[in-house]
Amino acid sequence: LALTARIRPHFLFNALNAVLGVMRSDPRRAETALEELADLFRVLMRENADLVPLSEEILVARQYINLERLRLGERVRVRWDMTACPPDPLVPPLMLQPLLENAVYHGIEPATEPGEITIRFERTDSRLRMELSNPMSAADSHKHGNQMALNNIRERLMLFFDLEATMTTQVSAGRFHVAIEFPYRPVAQR
């Protein structure tokens, strides 16, 4: 598939600089960060032609957030709400990481205060719904991005689910919201 997520080049540059910044003071943390960066790129480079268990998507998302925390510290807060989510549904690969990257880039990075990204998964009948929201900073100098990540996710949803998937975005109460809904598919019993 040609539709792999594109990590912003500045993320790689920033991640490597953040690792360099902690290499002497906390070599173990630097080593862990480099391993997470390698894992993240391994996922990005694979074919990603099949649905993956949500647990894999969450692992990639957590690795990404850990790398951003090296640079932004506790300014990056993520709240997961998985109470209404089935154990491990199948989801499109590389759905969460690009959304998180947008949330950090547009909502956390330009702000001076910490910001919270919320992620919620829930199953309703035969559908799975994912909602992500992040603060919108008044200082966001890159407000009108080129929508590449959102367009890539829309195309990926079409590939996997055709017209059975929806993705909506809205701005309300100073937050950017993305909602994605698609057919629920459980992980096959092994």
CSV table of C-alpha atoms in Angstrom, one decimal:
chain,number,residue,atom,x,y,z
A,1,LEU,CA,0.0,0.0,0.0
A,2,ALA,CA,1.2,3.4,-0.8
A,3,LEU,CA,-0.9,4.9,2.0
A,4,THR,CA,1.5,4.7,4.9
A,5,ALA,CA,1.5,7.5,7.5
A,6,ARG,CA,4.0,10.2,7.0
A,7,ILE,CA,5.8,11.3,10.1
A,8,ARG,CA,6.7,15.0,10.0
A,9,PRO,CA,10.4,15.3,9.4
A,10,HIS,CA,10.7,17.7,12.3
A,11,PHE,CA,9.5,14.9,14.6
A,12,LEU,CA,12.5,12.7,13.7
A,13,PHE,CA,14.9,15.7,14.1
A,14,ASN,CA,13.3,16.6,17.5
A,15,ALA,CA,13.3,13.0,18.7
A,16,LEU,CA,17.0,12.6,17.9
A,17,ASN,CA,17.8,15.9,19.6
A,18,ALA,CA,15.8,14.9,22.6
A,19,VAL,CA,17.7,11.6,22.9
A,20,LEU,CA,21.0,13.5,22.6
A,21,GLY,CA,19.8,15.8,25.3
A,22,VAL,CA,19.4,13.0,27.8
A,23,MET,CA,22.1,10.7,26.6
A,24,ARG,CA,24.7,11.7,29.3
A,25,SER,CA,22.3,12.4,32.2
A,26,ASP,CA,20.0,9.4,31.6
A,27,PRO,CA,21.6,6.8,29.3
A,28,ARG,CA,18.9,4.2,30.0
A,29,ARG,CA,16.2,6.6,29.0
A,30,ALA,CA,18.1,7.5,25.8
A,31,GLU,CA,18.5,3.9,24.9
A,32,THR,CA,14.8,3.2,25.5
A,33,ALA,CA,13.8,6.2,23.4
A,34,LEU,CA,16.0,5.0,20.5
A,35,GLU,CA,14.5,1.5,20.7
A,36,GLU,CA,11.0,3.1,20.6
A,37,LEU,CA,12.0,5.2,17.7
A,38,ALA,CA,13.2,2.1,15.8
A,39,ASP,CA,10.0,0.2,16.6
A,40,LEU,CA,7.9,3.1,15.4
A,41,PHE,CA,9.8,3.3,12.1
A,42,ARG,CA,9.5,-0.5,11.7
A,43,VAL,CA,5.7,-0.2,12.0
A,44,LEU,CA,5.7,2.7,9.6
A,45,MET,CA,7.7,0.8,7.0
A,46,ARG,CA,5.8,-2.4,7.0
A,47,GLU,CA,3.1,-3.0,4.4
A,48,ASN,CA,0.1,-2.3,6.7
A,49,ALA,CA,-2.3,-4.0,4.3
A,50,ASP,CA,-4.3,-5.8,7.1
A,51,LEU,CA,-6.3,-4.7,10.1
A,52,VAL,CA,-4.4,-5.0,13.3
A,53,PRO,CA,-5.4,-5.5,16.9
A,54,LEU,CA,-6.1,-2.3,18.8
A,55,SER,CA,-3.5,-3.3,21.4
A,56,GLU,CA,-0.8,-3.0,18.6
A,57,GLU,CA,-2.1,0.5,17.7
A,58,ILE,CA,-2.1,1.6,21.3
A,59,LEU,CA,1.5,0.3,21.7
A,60,VAL,CA,2.7,2.4,18.7
A,61,ALA,CA,0.7,5.4,20.0
A,62,ARG,CA,2.3,5.1,23.5
A,63,GLN,CA,5.8,4.8,21.9
A,64,TYR,CA,5.2,8.0,20.0
A,65,ILE,CA,3.9,9.9,23.0
A,66,ASN,CA,6.9,8.7,25.1
A,67,LEU,CA,9.2,10.1,22.4
A,68,GLU,CA,7.4,13.4,22.4
A,69,ARG,CA,7.6,13.5,26.3
A,70,LEU,CA,11.4,13.4,26.0
A,71,ARG,CA,11.1,16.8,24.4
A,72,LEU,CA,7.9,18.3,25.8
A,73,GLY,CA,7.9,16.7,29.2
A,74,GLU,CA,4.7,16.6,31.2
A,75,ARG,CA,3.2,19.2,28.9
A,76,VAL,CA,1.9,16.2,26.9
A,77,ARG,CA,-0.9,14.4,28.8
A,78,VAL,CA,-3.0,11.6,27.4
A,79,ARG,CA,-6.2,10.3,28.9
A,80,TRP,CA,-7.4,7.0,27.6
A,81,ASP,CA,-11.1,5.9,28.0
A,82,MET,CA,-11.4,2.3,27.1
A,83,THR,CA,-14.3,1.4,29.5
A,84,ALA,CA,-16.8,0.8,26.7
A,85,CYS,CA,-14.3,-0.9,24.3
A,86,PRO,CA,-14.3,-4.6,23.7
A,87,PRO,CA,-11.1,-6.5,24.6
A,88,ASP,CA,-9.1,-6.2,21.3
A,89,PRO,CA,-11.0,-5.2,18.2
A,90,LEU,CA,-9.3,-5.0,14.8
A,91,VAL,CA,-8.6,-1.5,13.6
A,92,PRO,CA,-6.9,0.1,10.6
A,93,PRO,CA,-3.1,0.3,11.0
A,94,LEU,CA,-1.5,3.7,11.7
A,95,MET,CA,-4.8,5.3,12.6
A,96,LEU,CA,-3.8,6.6,16.1
A,97,GLN,CA,-0.2,7.8,15.6
A,98,PRO,CA,-0.9,10.4,12.9
A,99,LEU,CA,-3.9,11.7,14.9
A,100,LEU,CA,-1.6,12.0,18.0
A,101,GLU,CA,1.1,13.6,16.0
A,102,ASN,CA,-1.4,16.3,14.8
A,103,ALA,CA,-2.7,16.7,18.3
A,104,VAL,CA,0.8,17.3,19.6
A,105,TYR,CA,1.8,19.5,16.7
A,106,HIS,CA,-1.3,21.7,16.7
A,107,GLY,CA,-2.5,21.5,20.3
A,108,ILE,CA,0.4,20.9,22.7
A,109,GLU,CA,3.6,22.2,21.0
A,110,PRO,CA,2.5,25.8,20.4
A,111,ALA,CA,1.0,26.2,23.9
A,112,THR,CA,2.9,27.2,27.0
A,113,GLU,CA,0.7,25.3,29.4
A,114,PRO,CA,0.3,21.5,29.6
A,115,GLY,CA,-2.5,20.1,27.4
A,116,GLU,CA,-4.5,16.9,27.5
A,117,ILE,CA,-5.3,14.7,24.6
A,118,THR,CA,-8.3,12.4,25.2
A,119,ILE,CA,-8.8,9.2,23.4
A,120,ARG,CA,-12.0,7.1,23.7
A,121,PHE,CA,-13.0,3.8,22.1
A,122,GLU,CA,-16.4,2.3,22.4
A,123,ARG,CA,-18.5,-0.4,20.8
A,124,THR,CA,-22.1,0.3,19.9
A,125,ASP,CA,-23.9,-2.7,18.5
A,126,SER,CA,-21.8,-3.7,15.4
A,127,ARG,CA,-19.8,-0.5,15.2
A,128,LEU,CA,-16.6,0.7,16.8
A,129,ARG,CA,-16.2,4.4,17.5
A,130,MET,CA,-12.9,6.2,18.3
A,131,GLU,CA,-12.9,9.8,19.4
A,132,LEU,CA,-9.8,11.9,19.9
A,133,SER,CA,-9.7,15.5,21.1
A,134,ASN,CA,-6.9,18.0,21.8
A,135,PRO,CA,-6.7,21.6,22.9
A,136,MET,CA,-6.3,24.2,20.2
A,137,SER,CA,-3.8,26.8,21.2
A,138,ALA,CA,-4.4,30.5,20.3
A,139,ALA,CA,-0.6,30.6,19.7
A,140,ASP,CA,-0.8,27.8,17.0
A,141,SER,CA,1.2,29.2,14.1
A,142,HIS,CA,0.4,26.1,12.0
A,143,LYS,CA,-3.3,26.3,12.4
A,144,HIS,CA,-4.2,25.6,8.8
A,145,GLY,CA,-2.2,22.4,8.1
A,146,ASN,CA,-2.4,20.7,4.8
A,147,GLN,CA,-4.7,18.0,6.2
A,148,MET,CA,-2.4,15.2,5.0
A,149,ALA,CA,-2.7,13.0,8.0
A,150,LEU,CA,-6.5,13.3,8.0
A,151,ASN,CA,-6.7,12.6,4.3
A,152,ASN,CA,-4.4,9.6,4.6
A,153,ILE,CA,-6.7,8.2,7.4
A,154,ARG,CA,-9.8,8.8,5.3
A,155,GLU,CA,-8.2,7.0,2.4
A,156,ARG,CA,-7.2,4.1,4.6
A,157,LEU,CA,-10.7,3.9,6.1
A,158,MET,CA,-12.1,3.7,2.5
A,159,LEU,CA,-9.7,0.9,1.6
A,160,PHE,CA,-10.6,-1.2,4.6
A,161,PHE,CA,-14.3,-0.4,5.0
A,162,ASP,CA,-15.4,1.4,1.8
A,163,LEU,CA,-18.5,3.5,2.7
A,164,GLU,CA,-19.1,1.7,6.1
A,165,ALA,CA,-16.6,4.0,7.8
A,166,THR,CA,-17.0,7.7,8.7
A,167,MET,CA,-14.6,10.3,10.0
A,168,THR,CA,-15.8,13.7,11.2
A,169,THR,CA,-13.9,16.6,12.6
A,170,GLN,CA,-15.1,19.7,14.5
A,171,VAL,CA,-13.8,22.5,16.7
A,172,SER,CA,-15.7,23.2,19.8
A,173,ALA,CA,-15.0,24.8,23.2
A,174,GLY,CA,-11.3,25.4,22.2
A,175,ARG,CA,-10.7,21.8,21.3
A,176,PHE,CA,-10.3,19.9,18.0
A,177,HIS,CA,-12.3,16.7,17.8
A,178,VAL,CA,-12.0,13.7,15.5
A,179,ALA,CA,-14.5,10.9,15.5
A,180,ILE,CA,-14.0,7.8,13.5
A,181,GLU,CA,-16.6,5.0,13.2
A,182,PHE,CA,-16.3,1.7,11.4
A,183,PRO,CA,-17.6,-1.9,11.6
A,184,TYR,CA,-16.6,-3.8,14.7
A,185,ARG,CA,-14.4,-6.8,13.9
A,186,PRO,CA,-13.1,-8.9,16.8
A,187,VAL,CA,-9.7,-10.5,16.8
A,188,ALA,CA,-10.1,-14.0,15.5
A,189,GLN,CA,-9.8,-16.7,18.1
A,190,ARG,CA,-6.6,-18.5,17.8
